[in-house]
mmCIF file of C-alpha atoms in Angstrom:
data_model
loop_
_atom_site.group_PDB
_atom_site.id
_atom_site.type_symbol
_atom_site.label_atom_id
_atom_site.label_comp_id
_atom_site.label_asym_id
_atom_site.label_seq_id
_atom_site.Cartn_x
_atom_site.Cartn_y
_atom_site.Cartn_z
ATOM 1 C CA UNK A 1 -6.406 57.892 -15.254
ATOM 2 C CA UNK A 2 -4.556 54.802 -14.127
ATOM 3 C CA UNK A 3 -1.211 53.052 -13.783
ATOM 4 C CA UNK A 4 -1.006 50.468 -16.551
ATOM 5 C CA UNK A 5 2.265 48.782 -15.627
ATOM 6 C CA UNK A 6 4.776 48.640 -12.762
ATOM 7 C CA UNK A 7 8.317 47.464 -13.396
ATOM 8 C CA UNK A 8 11.457 47.111 -11.327
ATOM 9 C CA UNK A 9 15.063 46.411 -12.180
ATOM 10 C CA UNK A 10 18.082 45.741 -9.950
ATOM 11 C CA UNK A 11 20.998 47.855 -11.178
ATOM 12 C CA UNK A 12 24.530 47.211 -9.950
ATOM 13 C CA UNK A 13 26.505 50.262 -8.872
ATOM 14 C CA UNK A 14 29.906 51.002 -10.332
ATOM 15 C CA UNK A 15 33.030 51.502 -8.256
ATOM 16 C CA UNK A 16 35.311 49.719 -5.822
ATOM 17 C CA UNK A 17 35.171 51.838 -2.666
ATOM 18 C CA UNK A 18 34.537 51.213 1.029
ATOM 19 C CA UNK A 19 33.687 53.146 4.171
ATOM 20 C CA UNK A 20 34.427 52.168 7.761
ATOM 21 C CA UNK A 21 31.832 49.394 7.707
ATOM 22 C CA UNK A 22 31.037 48.108 4.210
ATOM 23 C CA UNK A 23 32.429 47.644 0.736
ATOM 24 C CA UNK A 24 30.138 48.808 -2.057
ATOM 25 C CA UNK A 25 31.456 46.325 -4.604
ATOM 26 C CA UNK A 26 28.364 44.104 -4.293
ATOM 27 C CA UNK A 27 25.744 46.835 -3.843
ATOM 28 C CA UNK A 28 22.875 47.346 -6.240
ATOM 29 C CA UNK A 29 19.773 49.546 -6.301
ATOM 30 C CA UNK A 30 16.126 49.006 -7.252
ATOM 31 C CA UNK A 31 14.992 51.156 -10.168
ATOM 32 C CA UNK A 32 11.193 51.421 -10.517
ATOM 33 C CA UNK A 33 9.016 52.585 -13.422
ATOM 34 C CA UNK A 34 5.314 53.425 -13.152
ATOM 35 C CA UNK A 35 3.715 53.468 -16.609
ATOM 36 C CA UNK A 36 0.530 55.523 -16.901
ATOM 37 C CA UNK A 37 -2.240 55.823 -19.473
ATOM 38 C CA UNK A 38 -1.504 59.556 -19.845
ATOM 39 C CA UNK A 39 -0.075 60.023 -23.332
ATOM 40 C CA UNK A 40 2.235 62.872 -24.426
ATOM 41 C CA UNK A 41 3.863 63.094 -27.840
ATOM 42 C CA UNK A 42 2.516 59.661 -28.655
ATOM 43 C CA UNK A 43 4.088 57.958 -25.619
ATOM 44 C CA UNK A 44 2.729 57.121 -22.149
ATOM 45 C CA UNK A 45 4.147 59.168 -19.290
ATOM 46 C CA UNK A 46 6.394 57.119 -16.998
ATOM 47 C CA UNK A 47 7.387 57.923 -13.432
ATOM 48 C CA UNK A 48 10.874 56.776 -12.449
ATOM 49 C CA UNK A 49 12.600 56.535 -9.071
ATOM 50 C CA UNK A 50 15.065 54.398 -7.136
ATOM 51 C CA UNK A 51 15.622 53.474 -3.516
ATOM 52 C CA UNK A 52 18.775 55.547 -2.943
ATOM 53 C CA UNK A 53 22.353 54.585 -2.200
ATOM 54 C CA UNK A 54 23.879 52.543 0.601
ATOM 55 C CA UNK A 55 21.603 49.522 0.893
ATOM 56 C CA UNK A 56 20.657 46.887 -1.690
ATOM 57 C CA UNK A 57 18.016 46.344 -4.366
ATOM 58 C CA UNK A 58 14.670 45.240 -2.924
ATOM 59 C CA UNK A 59 13.511 42.979 -5.742
ATOM 60 C CA UNK A 60 11.831 40.374 -3.536
ATOM 61 C CA UNK A 61 9.846 42.825 -1.429
ATOM 62 C CA UNK A 62 8.783 44.750 -4.518
ATOM 63 C CA UNK A 63 7.761 41.764 -6.641
ATOM 64 C CA UNK A 64 6.267 39.551 -3.938
ATOM 65 C CA UNK A 65 4.407 42.121 -1.835
ATOM 66 C CA UNK A 66 4.252 45.728 -2.928
ATOM 67 C CA UNK A 67 3.839 45.640 -6.703
ATOM 68 C CA UNK A 68 1.053 42.997 -6.517
ATOM 69 C CA UNK A 69 -0.829 45.150 -4.005
ATOM 70 C CA UNK A 70 -0.577 48.131 -6.329
ATOM 71 C CA UNK A 71 -1.734 46.084 -9.321
ATOM 72 C CA UNK A 72 -4.815 44.862 -7.419
ATOM 73 C CA UNK A 73 -5.857 48.340 -6.278
ATOM 74 C CA UNK A 74 -8.874 49.997 -7.856
ATOM 75 C CA UNK A 75 -7.500 52.763 -10.140
ATOM 76 C CA UNK A 76 -9.670 55.452 -8.569
ATOM 77 C CA UNK A 77 -8.369 54.580 -5.083
ATOM 78 C CA UNK A 78 -4.922 55.865 -6.081
ATOM 79 C CA UNK A 79 -6.028 59.288 -7.303
ATOM 80 C CA UNK A 80 -6.095 62.684 -5.620
ATOM 81 C CA UNK A 81 -9.462 64.112 -4.599
ATOM 82 C CA UNK A 82 -9.922 65.974 -7.887
ATOM 83 C CA UNK A 83 -8.799 62.954 -9.915
ATOM 84 C CA UNK A 84 -6.134 64.964 -11.767
ATOM 85 C CA UNK A 85 -3.045 63.382 -10.182
ATOM 86 C CA UNK A 86 -1.983 60.214 -8.424
ATOM 87 C CA UNK A 87 -1.929 60.542 -4.634
ATOM 88 C CA UNK A 88 1.489 59.481 -3.227
ATOM 89 C CA UNK A 89 0.092 58.968 0.271
ATOM 90 C CA UNK A 90 -2.684 56.699 -1.033
ATOM 91 C CA UNK A 91 -0.168 54.730 -3.091
ATOM 92 C CA UNK A 92 2.039 54.348 -0.018
ATOM 93 C CA UNK A 93 -0.914 53.215 2.073
ATOM 94 C CA UNK A 94 -1.812 50.666 -0.623
ATOM 95 C CA UNK A 95 1.634 49.105 -0.918
ATOM 96 C CA UNK A 96 1.993 48.994 2.883
ATOM 97 C CA UNK A 97 -1.272 47.128 3.410
ATOM 98 C CA UNK A 98 -0.906 44.262 5.933
ATOM 99 C CA UNK A 99 2.549 45.452 7.024
ATOM 100 C CA UNK A 100 3.023 45.753 10.782
ATOM 101 C CA UNK A 101 4.247 49.008 12.356
ATOM 102 C CA UNK A 102 8.004 49.423 12.925
ATOM 103 C CA UNK A 103 10.453 46.796 11.709
ATOM 104 C CA UNK A 104 11.307 49.215 8.934
ATOM 105 C CA UNK A 105 14.500 47.821 7.395
ATOM 106 C CA UNK A 106 14.582 47.061 3.691
ATOM 107 C CA UNK A 107 10.848 47.461 3.127
ATOM 108 C CA UNK A 108 11.242 51.201 3.809
ATOM 109 C CA UNK A 109 13.514 51.466 0.774
ATOM 110 C CA UNK A 110 11.252 49.311 -1.409
ATOM 111 C CA UNK A 111 8.230 51.453 -0.578
ATOM 112 C CA UNK A 112 10.234 54.626 -1.193
ATOM 113 C CA UNK A 113 11.133 53.628 -4.741
ATOM 114 C CA UNK A 114 7.446 53.307 -5.657
ATOM 115 C CA UNK A 115 6.253 56.376 -3.731
ATOM 116 C CA UNK A 116 8.946 58.610 -5.240
ATOM 117 C CA UNK A 117 8.097 57.393 -8.739
ATOM 118 C CA UNK A 118 4.597 58.785 -8.144
ATOM 119 C CA UNK A 119 6.086 62.251 -7.573
ATOM 120 C CA UNK A 120 8.079 61.994 -10.796
ATOM 121 C CA UNK A 121 4.960 60.923 -12.691
ATOM 122 C CA UNK A 122 2.786 63.680 -11.216
ATOM 123 C CA UNK A 123 5.340 66.359 -12.075
ATOM 124 C CA UNK A 124 5.429 65.072 -15.645
ATOM 125 C CA UNK A 125 1.638 65.173 -15.835
ATOM 126 C CA UNK A 126 1.809 68.842 -14.783
ATOM 127 C CA UNK A 127 4.882 69.421 -16.986
ATOM 128 C CA UNK A 128 6.897 70.977 -14.146
ATOM 129 C CA UNK A 129 10.163 70.107 -12.367
ATOM 130 C CA UNK A 130 9.596 67.953 -9.299
ATOM 131 C CA UNK A 131 10.872 70.630 -6.918
ATOM 132 C CA UNK A 132 8.105 72.976 -8.103
ATOM 133 C CA UNK A 133 5.413 70.367 -7.417
ATOM 134 C CA UNK A 134 6.956 69.504 -4.047
ATOM 135 C CA UNK A 135 7.057 73.147 -2.994
ATOM 136 C CA UNK A 136 3.411 73.599 -3.949
ATOM 137 C CA UNK A 137 2.405 70.415 -2.115
ATOM 138 C CA UNK A 138 4.142 71.393 1.137
ATOM 139 C CA UNK A 139 3.401 75.048 1.718
ATOM 140 C CA UNK A 140 5.411 76.836 -0.951
ATOM 141 C CA UNK A 141 8.654 76.971 1.043
ATOM 142 C CA UNK A 142 10.941 75.811 -1.762
ATOM 143 C CA UNK A 143 14.229 77.438 -2.707
ATOM 144 C CA UNK A 144 13.986 78.652 -6.276
ATOM 145 C CA UNK A 145 17.501 80.143 -6.092
ATOM 146 C CA UNK A 146 19.194 76.771 -5.608
ATOM 147 C CA UNK A 147 20.341 74.659 -2.694
ATOM 148 C CA UNK A 148 23.643 74.447 -0.817
ATOM 149 C CA UNK A 149 25.568 71.319 -1.790
ATOM 150 C CA UNK A 150 28.737 69.484 -0.766
ATOM 151 C CA UNK A 151 30.686 66.757 -2.556
ATOM 152 C CA UNK A 152 30.780 63.476 -0.651
ATOM 153 C CA UNK A 153 33.606 61.022 -1.194
ATOM 154 C CA UNK A 154 36.903 60.393 0.530
ATOM 155 C CA UNK A 155 36.382 56.641 0.636
ATOM 156 C CA UNK A 156 38.923 53.938 1.326
ATOM 157 C CA UNK A 157 39.970 52.695 -2.092
ATOM 158 C CA UNK A 158 41.321 49.305 -3.002
ATOM 159 C CA UNK A 159 45.117 49.392 -3.081
ATOM 160 C CA UNK A 160 45.266 48.709 -6.789
ATOM 161 C CA UNK A 161 43.047 51.683 -7.670
ATOM 162 C CA UNK A 162 45.872 54.205 -7.460
ATOM 163 C CA UNK A 163 43.439 56.826 -6.161
ATOM 164 C CA UNK A 164 44.404 59.203 -3.382
ATOM 165 C CA UNK A 165 42.132 61.170 -1.088
ATOM 166 C CA UNK A 166 43.673 64.516 -1.985
ATOM 167 C CA UNK A 167 43.405 63.842 -5.725
ATOM 168 C CA UNK A 168 39.763 62.819 -5.383
ATOM 169 C CA UNK A 169 38.711 65.912 -3.446
ATOM 170 C CA UNK A 170 40.723 68.159 -5.767
ATOM 171 C CA UNK A 171 38.828 66.696 -8.720
ATOM 172 C CA UNK A 172 35.574 67.749 -7.048
ATOM 173 C CA UNK A 173 36.960 71.231 -6.448
ATOM 174 C CA UNK A 174 37.822 71.412 -10.143
ATOM 175 C CA UNK A 175 34.161 70.624 -10.918
ATOM 176 C CA UNK A 176 33.085 73.651 -8.877
ATOM 177 C CA UNK A 177 32.358 72.189 -5.447
ATOM 178 C CA UNK A 178 33.651 74.171 -2.477
ATOM 179 C CA UNK A 179 32.740 71.883 0.466
ATOM 180 C CA UNK A 180 33.512 68.190 0.911
ATOM 181 C CA UNK A 181 32.993 65.100 3.058
ATOM 182 C CA UNK A 182 35.405 62.221 3.697
ATOM 183 C CA UNK A 183 35.282 58.892 5.511
ATOM 184 C CA UNK A 184 36.973 58.032 8.791
ATOM 185 C CA UNK A 185 36.937 54.971 11.035
ATOM 186 C CA UNK A 186 38.330 52.535 8.486
ATOM 187 C CA UNK A 187 41.894 53.096 9.674
ATOM 188 C CA UNK A 188 43.624 53.975 12.952
ATOM 189 C CA UNK A 189 43.051 57.356 14.574
ATOM 190 C CA UNK A 190 46.602 58.376 13.689
ATOM 191 C CA UNK A 191 46.088 57.410 10.034
ATOM 192 C CA UNK A 192 42.729 59.167 9.862
ATOM 193 C CA UNK A 193 44.168 62.378 11.299
ATOM 194 C CA UNK A 194 46.821 62.283 8.583
ATOM 195 C CA UNK A 195 44.086 61.794 5.995
ATOM 196 C CA UNK A 196 42.127 64.739 7.412
ATOM 197 C CA UNK A 197 45.201 66.950 7.260
ATOM 198 C CA UNK A 198 45.790 65.898 3.667
ATOM 199 C CA UNK A 199 42.182 66.693 2.771
ATOM 200 C CA UNK A 200 42.417 70.092 4.449
ATOM 201 C CA UNK A 201 45.121 71.144 1.977
ATOM 202 C CA UNK A 202 42.435 71.105 -0.737
ATOM 203 C CA UNK A 203 40.379 73.697 1.199
ATOM 204 C CA UNK A 204 43.367 75.816 2.283
ATOM 205 C CA UNK A 205 43.066 74.573 5.856
ATOM 206 C CA UNK A 206 39.472 75.768 6.264
ATOM 207 C CA UNK A 207 37.884 73.062 8.430
ATOM 208 C CA UNK A 208 34.407 74.527 7.951
ATOM 209 C CA UNK A 209 34.541 73.192 4.384
ATOM 210 C CA UNK A 210 35.368 69.575 5.329
ATOM 211 C CA UNK A 211 33.064 67.090 7.092
ATOM 212 C CA UNK A 212 34.007 63.626 8.360
ATOM 213 C CA UNK A 213 31.774 60.532 8.424
ATOM 214 C CA UNK A 214 32.358 57.464 10.631
ATOM 215 C CA UNK A 215 29.391 55.514 9.228
ATOM 216 C CA UNK A 216 28.327 54.328 12.682
ATOM 217 C CA UNK A 217 31.640 52.628 13.394
ATOM 218 C CA UNK A 218 32.630 53.867 16.844
ATOM 219 C CA UNK A 219 31.909 52.716 20.366
ATOM 220 C CA UNK A 220 31.758 55.462 22.989
ATOM 221 C CA UNK A 221 35.428 55.315 23.983
ATOM 222 C CA UNK A 222 36.619 55.541 20.377
ATOM 223 C CA UNK A 223 34.051 58.201 19.531
ATOM 224 C CA UNK A 224 35.237 60.435 22.367
ATOM 225 C CA UNK A 225 38.874 59.900 21.374
ATOM 226 C CA UNK A 226 38.112 60.972 17.791
ATOM 227 C CA UNK A 227 36.016 63.908 19.012
ATOM 228 C CA UNK A 228 38.911 65.188 21.109
ATOM 229 C CA UNK A 229 41.417 64.692 18.274
ATOM 230 C CA UNK A 230 39.382 66.432 15.548
ATOM 231 C CA UNK A 231 37.971 69.292 17.641
ATOM 232 C CA UNK A 232 40.913 71.655 16.932
ATOM 233 C CA UNK A 233 40.288 71.401 13.175
ATOM 234 C CA UNK A 234 36.793 72.957 13.586
ATOM 235 C CA UNK A 235 35.360 70.685 10.909
ATOM 236 C CA UNK A 236 32.042 71.152 9.115
ATOM 237 C CA UNK A 237 30.553 68.237 11.048
ATOM 238 C CA UNK A 238 31.221 64.828 12.657
ATOM 239 C CA UNK A 239 28.782 62.376 11.061
ATOM 240 C CA UNK A 240 27.099 59.152 12.208
ATOM 241 C CA UNK A 241 29.495 58.606 15.055
ATOM 242 C CA UNK A 242 28.114 55.358 16.469
ATOM 243 C CA UNK A 243 25.293 52.902 15.901
ATOM 244 C CA UNK A 244 22.410 54.929 14.427
ATOM 245 C CA UNK A 245 20.044 53.707 17.157
ATOM 246 C CA UNK A 246 22.440 54.396 20.038
ATOM 247 C CA UNK A 247 20.922 57.719 21.045
ATOM 248 C CA UNK A 248 22.770 57.685 24.363
ATOM 249 C CA UNK A 249 26.149 57.512 22.624
ATOM 250 C CA UNK A 250 25.180 60.358 20.319
ATOM 251 C CA UNK A 251 24.029 62.422 23.312
ATOM 252 C CA UNK A 252 27.224 61.823 25.278
ATOM 253 C CA UNK A 253 29.436 62.777 22.344
ATOM 254 C CA UNK A 254 27.337 65.909 21.752
ATOM 255 C CA UNK A 255 27.929 66.888 25.368
ATOM 256 C CA UNK A 256 31.704 66.540 24.920
ATOM 257 C CA UNK A 257 32.201 67.765 21.351
ATOM 258 C CA UNK A 258 31.751 71.498 20.640
ATOM 259 C CA UNK A 259 31.414 71.096 16.890
ATOM 260 C CA UNK A 260 28.409 70.104 14.817
ATOM 261 C CA UNK A 261 27.139 66.516 14.724
ATOM 262 C CA UNK A 262 25.195 65.056 11.799
ATOM 263 C CA UNK A 263 23.211 61.808 11.724
ATOM 264 C CA UNK A 264 19.921 60.182 10.739
ATOM 265 C CA UNK A 265 20.533 58.627 7.317
ATOM 266 C CA UNK A 266 19.875 55.156 8.716
ATOM 267 C CA UNK A 267 16.674 56.048 10.532
ATOM 268 C CA UNK A 268 13.663 55.177 8.402
ATOM 269 C CA UNK A 269 10.568 56.681 10.020
ATOM 270 C CA UNK A 270 9.263 59.899 11.516
ATOM 271 C CA UNK A 271 9.025 58.160 14.894
ATOM 272 C CA UNK A 272 12.723 57.233 14.749
ATOM 273 C CA UNK A 273 13.577 60.861 14.018
ATOM 274 C CA UNK A 274 11.383 62.047 16.884
ATOM 275 C CA UNK A 275 13.246 59.690 19.224
ATOM 276 C CA UNK A 276 16.584 61.024 17.955
ATOM 277 C CA UNK A 277 15.414 64.599 18.545
ATOM 278 C CA UNK A 278 14.149 63.763 22.049
ATOM 279 C CA UNK A 279 16.899 61.474 23.314
ATOM 280 C CA UNK A 280 19.957 61.824 21.052
ATOM 281 C CA UNK A 281 21.318 65.102 22.379
ATOM 282 C CA UNK A 282 20.845 66.889 19.056
ATOM 283 C CA UNK A 283 21.252 70.637 19.545
ATOM 284 C CA UNK A 284 18.764 73.141 18.157
ATOM 285 C CA UNK A 285 20.294 75.544 15.674
ATOM 286 C CA UNK A 286 23.503 73.514 15.342
ATOM 287 C CA UNK A 287 23.333 69.807 14.492
ATOM 288 C CA UNK A 288 22.136 68.295 11.191
ATOM 289 C CA UNK A 289 19.561 65.604 10.446
ATOM 290 C CA UNK A 290 20.290 63.505 7.347
ATOM 291 C CA UNK A 291 17.225 61.360 6.684
ATOM 292 C CA UNK A 292 17.090 59.968 3.152
ATOM 293 C CA UNK A 293 13.633 59.824 1.490
ATOM 294 C CA UNK A 294 14.764 56.954 -0.741
ATOM 295 C CA UNK A 295 15.514 54.813 2.299
ATOM 296 C CA UNK A 296 12.532 55.847 4.426
ATOM 297 C CA UNK A 297 9.223 55.241 2.638
ATOM 298 C CA UNK A 298 9.565 58.212 0.283
ATOM 299 C CA UNK A 299 8.638 61.869 0.419
ATOM 300 C CA UNK A 300 5.372 61.434 2.362
ATOM 301 C CA UNK A 301 7.131 59.992 5.424
ATOM 302 C CA UNK A 302 10.164 62.243 4.983
ATOM 303 C CA UNK A 303 8.029 65.399 5.012
ATOM 304 C CA UNK A 304 6.314 64.060 8.136
ATOM 305 C CA UNK A 305 9.734 63.663 9.780
ATOM 306 C CA UNK A 306 10.650 67.257 8.900
ATOM 307 C CA UNK A 307 7.368 68.423 10.446
ATOM 308 C CA UNK A 308 8.114 66.419 13.600
ATOM 309 C CA UNK A 309 11.491 68.132 13.914
ATOM 310 C CA UNK A 310 9.896 71.544 13.577
ATOM 311 C CA UNK A 311 7.405 70.611 16.298
ATOM 312 C CA UNK A 312 10.382 69.825 18.531
ATOM 313 C CA UNK A 313 11.914 73.253 17.938
ATOM 314 C CA UNK A 314 14.409 72.364 15.227
ATOM 315 C CA UNK A 315 14.615 74.218 11.905
ATOM 316 C CA UNK A 316 14.273 72.676 8.457
ATOM 317 C CA UNK A 317 17.593 74.339 7.623
ATOM 318 C CA UNK A 318 19.088 71.658 9.926
ATOM 319 C CA UNK A 319 17.971 68.940 7.479
ATOM 320 C CA UNK A 320 20.554 67.901 4.855
ATOM 321 C CA UNK A 321 19.423 64.660 3.155
ATOM 322 C CA UNK A 322 21.840 61.826 2.565
ATOM 323 C CA UNK A 323 21.908 60.364 -0.934
ATOM 324 C CA UNK A 324 23.800 62.585 -3.344
ATOM 325 C CA UNK A 325 21.512 62.229 -6.368
ATOM 326 C CA UNK A 326 18.919 64.002 -8.518
ATOM 327 C CA UNK A 327 15.854 62.929 -6.520
ATOM 328 C CA UNK A 328 17.098 64.306 -3.209
ATOM 329 C CA UNK A 329 18.278 67.491 -4.902
ATOM 330 C CA UNK A 330 14.689 68.197 -5.970
ATOM 331 C CA UNK A 331 13.358 67.283 -2.523
ATOM 332 C CA UNK A 332 15.827 69.546 -0.717
ATOM 333 C CA UNK A 333 15.012 72.429 -3.049
ATOM 334 C CA UNK A 334 11.245 71.781 -2.973
ATOM 335 C CA UNK A 335 11.046 71.648 0.827
ATOM 336 C CA UNK A 336 13.494 74.501 1.366
ATOM 337 C CA UNK A 337 15.973 72.432 3.391
ATOM 338 C CA UNK A 338 19.422 73.487 4.528
ATOM 339 C CA UNK A 339 21.339 71.671 1.817
ATOM 340 C CA UNK A 340 22.025 68.298 0.268
ATOM 341 C CA UNK A 341 24.748 65.846 -0.579
ATOM 342 C CA UNK A 342 26.284 65.151 -3.995
ATOM 343 C CA UNK A 343 28.168 62.083 -5.227
ATOM 344 C CA UNK A 344 29.987 63.503 -8.242
ATOM 345 C CA UNK A 345 32.586 60.750 -8.475
ATOM 346 C CA UNK A 346 31.093 57.575 -6.985
ATOM 347 C CA UNK A 347 28.016 55.337 -7.057
ATOM 348 C CA UNK A 348 27.259 55.588 -10.750
ATOM 349 C CA UNK A 349 24.904 55.445 -12.541
ATOM 350 C CA UNK A 350 22.832 57.007 -9.740
ATOM 351 C CA UNK A 351 25.220 59.342 -7.920
ATOM 352 C CA UNK A 352 25.651 62.986 -8.824
ATOM 353 C CA UNK A 353 23.694 65.305 -11.062
ATOM 354 C CA UNK A 354 22.963 65.772 -14.739
ATOM 355 C CA UNK A 355 25.239 68.217 -16.600
ATOM 356 C CA UNK A 356 22.258 70.532 -17.018
ATOM 357 C CA UNK A 357 22.234 71.198 -13.256
ATOM 358 C CA UNK A 358 24.138 74.440 -12.737
ATOM 359 C CA UNK A 359 26.755 74.540 -9.991
ATOM 360 C CA UNK A 360 28.479 77.584 -8.558
ATOM 361 C CA UNK A 361 29.326 79.247 -5.276
ATOM 362 C CA UNK A 362 28.553 76.076 -3.357
ATOM 363 C CA UNK A 363 24.990 76.084 -4.719
ATOM 364 C CA UNK A 364 23.335 73.776 -7.234
ATOM 365 C CA UNK A 365 20.182 74.368 -9.271
ATOM 366 C CA UNK A 366 17.941 71.524 -10.505
ATOM 367 C CA UNK A 367 17.197 71.490 -14.204
ATOM 368 C CA UNK A 368 13.859 72.594 -15.609
ATOM 369 C CA UNK A 369 13.078 69.155 -17.037
ATOM 370 C CA UNK A 370 9.706 67.735 -15.933
ATOM 371 C CA UNK A 371 9.891 65.423 -12.917
ATOM 372 C CA UNK A 372 13.205 64.592 -11.286
ATOM 373 C CA UNK A 373 15.003 64.954 -14.599
ATOM 374 C CA UNK A 374 16.536 61.478 -14.386
ATOM 375 C CA UNK A 375 16.376 61.138 -18.163
ATOM 376 C CA UNK A 376 19.013 63.897 -18.412
ATOM 377 C CA UNK A 377 21.553 61.907 -16.431
ATOM 378 C CA UNK A 378 23.703 60.309 -19.117
ATOM 379 C CA UNK A 379 24.861 57.341 -17.046
ATOM 380 C CA UNK A 380 21.316 56.459 -15.985
ATOM 381 C CA UNK A 381 19.517 56.950 -19.320
ATOM 382 C CA UNK A 382 20.352 53.469 -20.711
ATOM 383 C CA UNK A 383 18.815 51.836 -17.631
ATOM 384 C CA UNK A 384 15.651 53.894 -17.970
ATOM 385 C CA UNK A 385 15.351 52.690 -21.536
ATOM 386 C CA UNK A 386 15.982 49.097 -20.489
ATOM 387 C CA UNK A 387 13.326 49.008 -17.771
ATOM 388 C CA UNK A 388 10.541 50.039 -20.160
ATOM 389 C CA UNK A 389 11.982 48.377 -23.271
#
């Protein structure tokens, strides 16, 4: 059994939205396909994955470093001990050969796209949904009854779009979502409070159903001012308050803010997460960790980070991955995490779920398609065909 071809494709995301720091107009994502010599119904099985949302495509790192390393590897060196599946950890080790520790950055996303494609391929070899394989691989703690989900959006739209925050969140409610997340920090505090109050009308004033995300925008003074202003609304959480690596700022806000804090989407290794747990003031049983497997070397490293948190006394229910797409839905369900994000209205063709995913009561269920089920996502299907065409 061997990988016969490795392909990548940079796919531009659709939409003209911005958060407090960046516009997504120019963003693209690396889509990866691993073609195997395992044949079903007359066609080779292909593992697909991408490097998640919020960064850029990693074409150079993939084509110049990681894909050549994988091509040169002896086929048997990439297999599990029994030779029946590909070993994601061995693949990750292969593509990371000669890379120094730390300095994670964009290479963490490039590696993740390849490593996650291995999970998709393995699940297809076994003819099971990815969340079933993931649960089996990591102790059988998956959630077969679905995973809690919230609709992320509430971006700052270009003036000419005509979109309003309230209309956007109401459209998600009409789809069946009951909890939501919006952006702050891209306007004045006064304007953002008005936006929060507008968003709260969609959830009948129930702050526990609305989270806010500053995308790392605030310095300490501004962070504390926002914390004081939003505390009376008792919001679902206050996300990525300051620079992701400013653990002291996060700790000082946690000491002043009684509500839940969420962060971690821009930390790309288990060691980074350990440092956050040790020095960032994160509170056991309350705050959320939001690491994204597609931005942090894939599921192997992500599962390690979850284990590190548990060693520090945190619960896996405090992990809610960033990303809002099919891959992280399967990972959250397979590992039995607290919940996951959804992008039902932005970041196409990657954001959101296939229509076959059932949604109700704030819970979503992955489909029973083999692998991550990316082929069922209508917006993404043409790109899957293009990459192997």
